[in-house]
Coordinates of C-alpha atoms in Angstrom, one line a residue:
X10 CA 35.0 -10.3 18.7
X11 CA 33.2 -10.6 15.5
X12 CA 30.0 -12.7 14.8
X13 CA 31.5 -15.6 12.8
X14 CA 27.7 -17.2 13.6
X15 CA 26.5 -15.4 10.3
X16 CA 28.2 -14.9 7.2
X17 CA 29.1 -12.0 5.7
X18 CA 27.2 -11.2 2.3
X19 CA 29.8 -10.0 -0.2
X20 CA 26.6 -9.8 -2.8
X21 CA 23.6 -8.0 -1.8
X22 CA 19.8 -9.0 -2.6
X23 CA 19.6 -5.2 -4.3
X24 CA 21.6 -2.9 -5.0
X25 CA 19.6 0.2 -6.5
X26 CA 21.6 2.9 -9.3
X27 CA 19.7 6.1 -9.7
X28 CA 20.5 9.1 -12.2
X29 CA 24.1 10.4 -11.4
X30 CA 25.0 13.6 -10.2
X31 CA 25.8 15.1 -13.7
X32 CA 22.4 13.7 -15.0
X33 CA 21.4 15.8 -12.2
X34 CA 22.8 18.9 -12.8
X35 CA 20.4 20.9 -15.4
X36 CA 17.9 19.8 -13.4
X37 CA 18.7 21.1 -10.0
X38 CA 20.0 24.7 -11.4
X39 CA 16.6 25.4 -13.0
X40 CA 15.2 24.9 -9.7
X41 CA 18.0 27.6 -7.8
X42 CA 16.7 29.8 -11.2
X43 CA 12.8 29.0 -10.2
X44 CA 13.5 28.7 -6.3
X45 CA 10.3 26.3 -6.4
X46 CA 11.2 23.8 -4.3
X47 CA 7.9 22.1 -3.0
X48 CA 3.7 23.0 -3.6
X49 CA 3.3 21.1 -7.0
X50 CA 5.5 22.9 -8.9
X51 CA 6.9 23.2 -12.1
X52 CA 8.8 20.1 -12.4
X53 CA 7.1 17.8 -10.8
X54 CA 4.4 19.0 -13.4
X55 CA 7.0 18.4 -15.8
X56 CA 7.1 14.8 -14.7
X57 CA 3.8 13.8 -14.2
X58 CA 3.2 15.5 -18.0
X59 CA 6.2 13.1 -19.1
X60 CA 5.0 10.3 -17.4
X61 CA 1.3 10.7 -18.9
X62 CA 2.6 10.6 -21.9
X63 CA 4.8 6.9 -21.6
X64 CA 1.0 5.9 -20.0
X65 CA -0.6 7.1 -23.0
X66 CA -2.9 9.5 -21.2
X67 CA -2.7 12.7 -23.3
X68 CA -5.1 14.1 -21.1
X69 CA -3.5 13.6 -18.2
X70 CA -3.9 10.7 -15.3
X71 CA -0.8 10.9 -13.1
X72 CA -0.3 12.2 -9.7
X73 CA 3.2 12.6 -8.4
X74 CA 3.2 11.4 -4.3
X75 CA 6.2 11.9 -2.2
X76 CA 6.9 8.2 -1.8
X77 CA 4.5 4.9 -2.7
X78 CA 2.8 4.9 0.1
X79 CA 1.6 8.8 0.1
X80 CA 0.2 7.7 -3.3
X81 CA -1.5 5.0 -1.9
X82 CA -3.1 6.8 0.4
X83 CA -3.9 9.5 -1.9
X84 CA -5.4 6.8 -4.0
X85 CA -7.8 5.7 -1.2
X86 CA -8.8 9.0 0.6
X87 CA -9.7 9.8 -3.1
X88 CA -11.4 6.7 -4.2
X89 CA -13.4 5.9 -0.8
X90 CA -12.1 8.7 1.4
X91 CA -11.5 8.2 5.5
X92 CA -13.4 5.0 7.2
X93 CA -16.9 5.6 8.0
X94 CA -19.7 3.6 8.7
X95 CA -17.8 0.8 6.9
X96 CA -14.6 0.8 8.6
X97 CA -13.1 -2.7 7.4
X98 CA -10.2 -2.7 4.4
X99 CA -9.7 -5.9 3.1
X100 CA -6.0 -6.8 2.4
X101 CA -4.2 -9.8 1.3
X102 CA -1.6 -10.8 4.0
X103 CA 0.7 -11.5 1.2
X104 CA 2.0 -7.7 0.7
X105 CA 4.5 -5.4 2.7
X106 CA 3.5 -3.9 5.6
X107 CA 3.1 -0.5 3.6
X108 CA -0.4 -1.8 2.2
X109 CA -2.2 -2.4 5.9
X110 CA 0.2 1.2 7.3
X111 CA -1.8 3.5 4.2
X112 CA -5.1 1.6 5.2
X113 CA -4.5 2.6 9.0
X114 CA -3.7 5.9 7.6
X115 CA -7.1 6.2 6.5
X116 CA -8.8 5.2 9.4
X117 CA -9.5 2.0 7.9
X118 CA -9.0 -1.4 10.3
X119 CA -7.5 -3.9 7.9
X120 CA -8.9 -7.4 7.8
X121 CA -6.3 -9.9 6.1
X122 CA -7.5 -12.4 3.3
X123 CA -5.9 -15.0 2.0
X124 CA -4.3 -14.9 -1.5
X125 CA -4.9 -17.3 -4.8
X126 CA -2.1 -20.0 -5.2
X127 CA -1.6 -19.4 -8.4
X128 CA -1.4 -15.7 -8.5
X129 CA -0.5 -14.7 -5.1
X130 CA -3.2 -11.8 -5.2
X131 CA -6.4 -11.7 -4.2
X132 CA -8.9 -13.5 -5.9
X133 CA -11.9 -11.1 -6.6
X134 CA -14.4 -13.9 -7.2
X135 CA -13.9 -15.0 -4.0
X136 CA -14.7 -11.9 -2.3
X137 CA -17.7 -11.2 -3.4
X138 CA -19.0 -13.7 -0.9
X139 CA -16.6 -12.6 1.8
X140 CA -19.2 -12.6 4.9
X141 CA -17.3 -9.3 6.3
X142 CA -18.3 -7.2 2.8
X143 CA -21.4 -5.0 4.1
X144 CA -18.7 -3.7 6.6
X145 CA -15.4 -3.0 3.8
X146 CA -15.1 0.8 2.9
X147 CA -12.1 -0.2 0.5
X148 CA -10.7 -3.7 -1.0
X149 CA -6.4 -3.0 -1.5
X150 CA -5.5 -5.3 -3.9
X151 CA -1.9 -5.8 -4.3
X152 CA 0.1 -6.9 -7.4
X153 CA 2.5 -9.2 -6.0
X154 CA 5.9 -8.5 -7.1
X155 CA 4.8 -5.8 -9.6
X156 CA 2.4 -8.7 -11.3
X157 CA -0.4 -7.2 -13.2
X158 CA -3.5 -8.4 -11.6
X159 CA -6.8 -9.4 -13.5
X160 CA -7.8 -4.9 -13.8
X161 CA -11.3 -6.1 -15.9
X162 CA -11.7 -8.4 -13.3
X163 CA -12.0 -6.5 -10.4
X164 CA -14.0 -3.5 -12.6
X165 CA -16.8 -5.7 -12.7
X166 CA -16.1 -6.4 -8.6
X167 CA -16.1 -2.9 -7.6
X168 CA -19.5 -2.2 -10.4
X169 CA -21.3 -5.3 -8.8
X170 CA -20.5 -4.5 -4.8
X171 CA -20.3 -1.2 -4.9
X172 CA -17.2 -1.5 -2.7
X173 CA -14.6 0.8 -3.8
X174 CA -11.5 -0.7 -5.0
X175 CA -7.6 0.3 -5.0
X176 CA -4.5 -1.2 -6.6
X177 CA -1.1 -1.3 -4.6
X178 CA 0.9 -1.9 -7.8
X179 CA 4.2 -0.8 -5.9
X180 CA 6.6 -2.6 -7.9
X181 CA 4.6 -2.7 -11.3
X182 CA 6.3 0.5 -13.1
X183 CA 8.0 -1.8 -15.7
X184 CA 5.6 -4.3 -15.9
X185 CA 2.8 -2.1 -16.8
X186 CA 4.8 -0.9 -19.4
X187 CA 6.1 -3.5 -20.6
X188 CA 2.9 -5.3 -21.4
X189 CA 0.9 -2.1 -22.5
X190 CA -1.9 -2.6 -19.9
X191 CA -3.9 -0.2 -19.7
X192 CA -5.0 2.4 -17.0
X193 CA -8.5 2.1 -15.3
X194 CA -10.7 4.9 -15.3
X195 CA -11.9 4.1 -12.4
X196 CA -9.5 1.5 -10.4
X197 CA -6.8 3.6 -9.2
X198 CA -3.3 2.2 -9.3
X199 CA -0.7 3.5 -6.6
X200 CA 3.3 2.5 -8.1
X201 CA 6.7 3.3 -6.3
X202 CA 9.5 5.3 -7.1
X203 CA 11.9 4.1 -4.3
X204 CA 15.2 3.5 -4.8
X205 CA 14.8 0.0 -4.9
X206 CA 12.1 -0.1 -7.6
X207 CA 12.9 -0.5 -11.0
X208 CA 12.0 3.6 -11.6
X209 CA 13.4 5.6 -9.0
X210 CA 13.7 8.9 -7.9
X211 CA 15.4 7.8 -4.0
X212 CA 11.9 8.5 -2.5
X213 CA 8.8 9.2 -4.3
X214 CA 5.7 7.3 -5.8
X215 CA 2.6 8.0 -8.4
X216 CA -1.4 7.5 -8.5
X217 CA -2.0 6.3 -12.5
X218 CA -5.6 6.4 -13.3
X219 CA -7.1 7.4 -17.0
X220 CA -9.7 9.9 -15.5
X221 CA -8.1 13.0 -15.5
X222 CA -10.6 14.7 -12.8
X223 CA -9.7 11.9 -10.2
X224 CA -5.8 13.0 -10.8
X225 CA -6.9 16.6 -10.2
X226 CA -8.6 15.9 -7.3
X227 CA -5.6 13.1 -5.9
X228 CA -3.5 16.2 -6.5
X229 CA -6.4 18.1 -4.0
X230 CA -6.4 15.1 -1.5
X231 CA -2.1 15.1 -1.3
X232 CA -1.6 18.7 -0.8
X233 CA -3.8 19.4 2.7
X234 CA -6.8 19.8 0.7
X235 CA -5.9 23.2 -1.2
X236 CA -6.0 22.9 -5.6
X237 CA -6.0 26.4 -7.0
X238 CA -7.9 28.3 -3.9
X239 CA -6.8 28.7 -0.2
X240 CA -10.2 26.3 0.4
X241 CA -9.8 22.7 1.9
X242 CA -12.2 20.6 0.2
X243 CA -12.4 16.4 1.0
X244 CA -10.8 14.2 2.5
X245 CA -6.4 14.8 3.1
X246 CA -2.7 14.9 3.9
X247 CA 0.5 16.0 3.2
X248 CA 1.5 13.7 0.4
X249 CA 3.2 16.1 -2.3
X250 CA 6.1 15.0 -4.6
X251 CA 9.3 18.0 -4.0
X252 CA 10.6 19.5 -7.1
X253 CA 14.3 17.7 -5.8
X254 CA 12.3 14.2 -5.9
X255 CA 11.2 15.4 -9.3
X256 CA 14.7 16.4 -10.5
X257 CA 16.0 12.8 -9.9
X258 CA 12.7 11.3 -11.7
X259 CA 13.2 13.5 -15.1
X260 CA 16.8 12.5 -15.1
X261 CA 15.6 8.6 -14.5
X262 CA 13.3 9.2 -17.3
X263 CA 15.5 10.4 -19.8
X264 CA 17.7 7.6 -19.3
X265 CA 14.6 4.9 -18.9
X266 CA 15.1 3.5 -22.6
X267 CA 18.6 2.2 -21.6
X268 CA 18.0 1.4 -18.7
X269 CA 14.8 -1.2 -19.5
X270 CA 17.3 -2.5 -22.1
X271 CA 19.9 -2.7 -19.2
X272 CA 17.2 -4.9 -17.4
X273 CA 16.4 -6.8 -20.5
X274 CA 19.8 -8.1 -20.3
X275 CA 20.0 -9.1 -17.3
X276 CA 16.8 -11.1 -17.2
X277 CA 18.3 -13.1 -20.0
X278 CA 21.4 -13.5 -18.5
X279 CA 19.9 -14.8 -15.7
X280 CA 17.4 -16.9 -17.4
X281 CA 20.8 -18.6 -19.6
X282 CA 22.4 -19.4 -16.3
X283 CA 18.8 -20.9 -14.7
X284 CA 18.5 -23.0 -18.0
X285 CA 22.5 -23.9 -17.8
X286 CA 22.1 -25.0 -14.3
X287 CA 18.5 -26.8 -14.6
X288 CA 17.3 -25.0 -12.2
X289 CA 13.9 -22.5 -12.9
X290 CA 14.5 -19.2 -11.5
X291 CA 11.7 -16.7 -12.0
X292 CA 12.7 -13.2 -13.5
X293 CA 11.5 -10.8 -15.7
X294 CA 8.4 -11.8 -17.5
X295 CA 5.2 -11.7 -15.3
X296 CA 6.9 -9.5 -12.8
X297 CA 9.3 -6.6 -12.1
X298 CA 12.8 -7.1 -13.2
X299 CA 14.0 -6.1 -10.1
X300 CA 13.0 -9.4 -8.7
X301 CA 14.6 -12.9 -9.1
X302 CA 12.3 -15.5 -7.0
X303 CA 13.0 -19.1 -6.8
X304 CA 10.1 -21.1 -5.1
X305 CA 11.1 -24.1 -3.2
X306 CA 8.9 -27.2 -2.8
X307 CA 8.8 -26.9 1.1
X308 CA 10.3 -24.5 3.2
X309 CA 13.0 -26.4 4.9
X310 CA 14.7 -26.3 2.0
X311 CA 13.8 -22.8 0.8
X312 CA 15.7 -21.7 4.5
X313 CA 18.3 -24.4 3.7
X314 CA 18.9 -22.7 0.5
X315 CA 18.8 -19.1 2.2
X316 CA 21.3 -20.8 4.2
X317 CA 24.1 -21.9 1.7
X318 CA 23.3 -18.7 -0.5
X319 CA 24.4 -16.9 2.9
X320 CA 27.2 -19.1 3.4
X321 CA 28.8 -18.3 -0.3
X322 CA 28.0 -14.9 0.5
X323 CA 25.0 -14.4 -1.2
X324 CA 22.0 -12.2 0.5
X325 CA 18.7 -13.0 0.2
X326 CA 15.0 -12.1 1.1
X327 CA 11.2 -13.8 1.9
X328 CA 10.2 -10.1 0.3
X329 CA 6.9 -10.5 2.1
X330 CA 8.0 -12.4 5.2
X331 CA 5.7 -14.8 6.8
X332 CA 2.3 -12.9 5.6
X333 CA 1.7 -9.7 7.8
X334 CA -0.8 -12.0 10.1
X335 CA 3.0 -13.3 11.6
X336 CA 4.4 -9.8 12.2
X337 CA 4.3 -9.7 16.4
X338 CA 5.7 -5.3 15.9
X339 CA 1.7 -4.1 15.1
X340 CA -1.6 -5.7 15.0
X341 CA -3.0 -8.1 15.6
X342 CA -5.4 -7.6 12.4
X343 CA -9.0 -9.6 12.0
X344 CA -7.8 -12.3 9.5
X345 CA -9.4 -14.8 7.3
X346 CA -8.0 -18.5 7.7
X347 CA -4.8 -18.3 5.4
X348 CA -3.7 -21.2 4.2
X349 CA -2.7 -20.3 0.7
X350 CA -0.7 -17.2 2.3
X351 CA 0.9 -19.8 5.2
X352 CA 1.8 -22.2 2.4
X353 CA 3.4 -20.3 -0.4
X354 CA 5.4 -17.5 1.8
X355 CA 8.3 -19.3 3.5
X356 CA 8.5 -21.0 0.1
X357 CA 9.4 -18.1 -2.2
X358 CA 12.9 -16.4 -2.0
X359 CA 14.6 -13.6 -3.3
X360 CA 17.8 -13.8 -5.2
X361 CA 20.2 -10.8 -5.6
X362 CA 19.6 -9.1 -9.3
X363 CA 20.4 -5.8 -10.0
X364 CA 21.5 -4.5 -13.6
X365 CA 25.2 -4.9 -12.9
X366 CA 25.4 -7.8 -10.9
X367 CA 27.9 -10.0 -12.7
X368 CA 26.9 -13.0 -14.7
X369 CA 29.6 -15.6 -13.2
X370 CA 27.5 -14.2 -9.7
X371 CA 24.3 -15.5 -11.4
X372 CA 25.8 -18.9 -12.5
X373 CA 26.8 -19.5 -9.1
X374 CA 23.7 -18.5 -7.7
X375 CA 21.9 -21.0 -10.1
X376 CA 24.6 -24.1 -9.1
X377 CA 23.9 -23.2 -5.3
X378 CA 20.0 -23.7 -5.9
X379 CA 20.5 -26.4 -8.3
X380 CA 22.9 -28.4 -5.3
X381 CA 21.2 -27.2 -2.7
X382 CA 17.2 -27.9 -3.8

């Protein structure tokens, strides 16, 4: 008999569109004419020459990764390298699980914090009074939602402690473009190429950083330790971007003009049908386009209107769940008392948005909130 105690979603929360198979194509023949398939190889050089350039950073500052998190930890064992004599990462509980899994990756015990209300990051200010800092190796600071966080901010952080500091900007690909921020020389930022991100190659990520000799040496750090000589020098893994990843990331970049037009549509689509429905639905702007979040003022109603989304057929997601402090499957974690992180994450939801998701879909999303809120 079928379930008839949870309805059937008929429009997903995401639904990703990479390059197609004929975008493809040129791509994956040079590499049956190269038969380079893995080991930093010509076109994932390509990309990460490609990608330098859209970053501004003639000179290089990119580091392919085989998926966000590699780059993540290829940011850290490069930044700070394995725990030591100060084991602790501090992490905001506010983030997917990713962030605390490329801490533990490094050897690092993560120790939650709690997030800023208004920014849902981590407030640096705050942390330098944290009474746990003589024992953090590494602060990962995430950027909510692909939200650019305060960079000079937490330059003058990491130049005052003397605590090491790296970005998980997961979702921030389009928002660091589209606002021209700039990369730090000396803050690492780890983004996501996952299908589900508004770049995407299927699986892959990058380490952005405008020193080019920490990209050579995150390049050292992701392939076991080996750059130009059979020698394994520092800290490493096995993090390498493969020329197929690569294939599907120059195909998504020659198409990346349309499709960021594609997205700018979309967001003011959905922003007409918000303002239509008097309802205030946040997308685009601040954040990555492939996020629509609608904070409720309490979170009965934010699972009452995950609820009546569900029952029109609408899917939708707490992207970060309860804070990583209430996942039971790993941990527990030292924490901080979290009462910004308790508050604000059974409040914001996740509405579908995706470039082709209808605009009579997006109305009725907006009269379900606006009936149901």
């Amino acid at each position: 008999m079928p379930d008839t105690t949870h309805p059937v979603t008929r429009i997903p929360v995401l639904r990703p569109q990479l390059p197609d198979a004929d975008a493809l194509l040129p791509y994956l023949r040079s590499l049956d004419e190269s038969r380079i398939y893995t080991n930093l190889g010509p076109m994932v050089l390509r990309l990460e020459q490609r990608l330098c350039a859209l970053f501004g950073q003639a000179n290089g500052g990119v580091t392919a990764a085989a998926s966000g998190t590699a780059a993540l930890i290829g940011a850290i064992l490069t930044k700070a390298g394995r725990a030591g004599d100060r084991p602790l990462a501090l992490c905001p509980s506010y983030t997917f699980v990713a962030t605390v899994t490329a801490a533990q990756g490094c050897g690092y015990q993560p120790h939650l914090v709690d997030i800023a209300s208004d920014s849902c990051a981590l407030d640096p200010n705050a942390l330098r009074t944290h009474p746990r800092l003589a024992d953090v190796g590494v602060v990962l600071v995430t950027a909510p939602f692909g939200r650019c966080v305060d960079l000079p901010a937490w330059e003058r952080f990491e130049a005052d402690t003397g605590v090491p500091v790296v970005i998980d900007c997961a979702a921030g690909f389009d928002t660091l473009l589209r606002h021209g921020s700039r990369l730090s020389a000396t803050i690492p930022m780890a983004v996501s190429f996952h299908a589900t991100k508004s770049f995407g190659c299927g699986e892959g990520g990058a380490v952005l950083c405008a020193d080019p000799d920490f990209a050579r040496r995150c390049h050292r750090a992701l392939n076991n330790g080996l750059l130009g000589c059979r020698q394994v020098v520092g800290d490493n893994t096995n993090g390498k971007m493969s020329e197929y990843h690569a294939c599907v990331g120059m195909a998504e970049l020659d198409r990346w003009p349309d499709k960021q037009a594609r997205y700018d549509r979309m967001v003011a689509d959905y922003r007409l049908a918000a303002q239509q429905a008097g309802v205030k639905v946040q997308v685009g702007g601040a954040q990555s386009a492939v996020y629509a979040l609608y904070t409720c003022p309490e979170a009965q109603r934010a699972e009452g209107l995950r609820m009546a989304l569900a029952y029109d057929g609408f899917d939708s997601r707490f992207w970060y769940g309860a804070g990583l402090h209430a996942e039971n499957g790993f941990g527990p974690f030292p924490q901080d008392l979290l009462p910004h992180t308790d508050d604000v994450a059974p409040r914001v939801l996740g509405l579908p948005a995706y470039l082709d998701l209808p605009r009579d879909e997006m109305q009725q999303i907006c009269a379900i909130i606006a009936r149901s809120t």
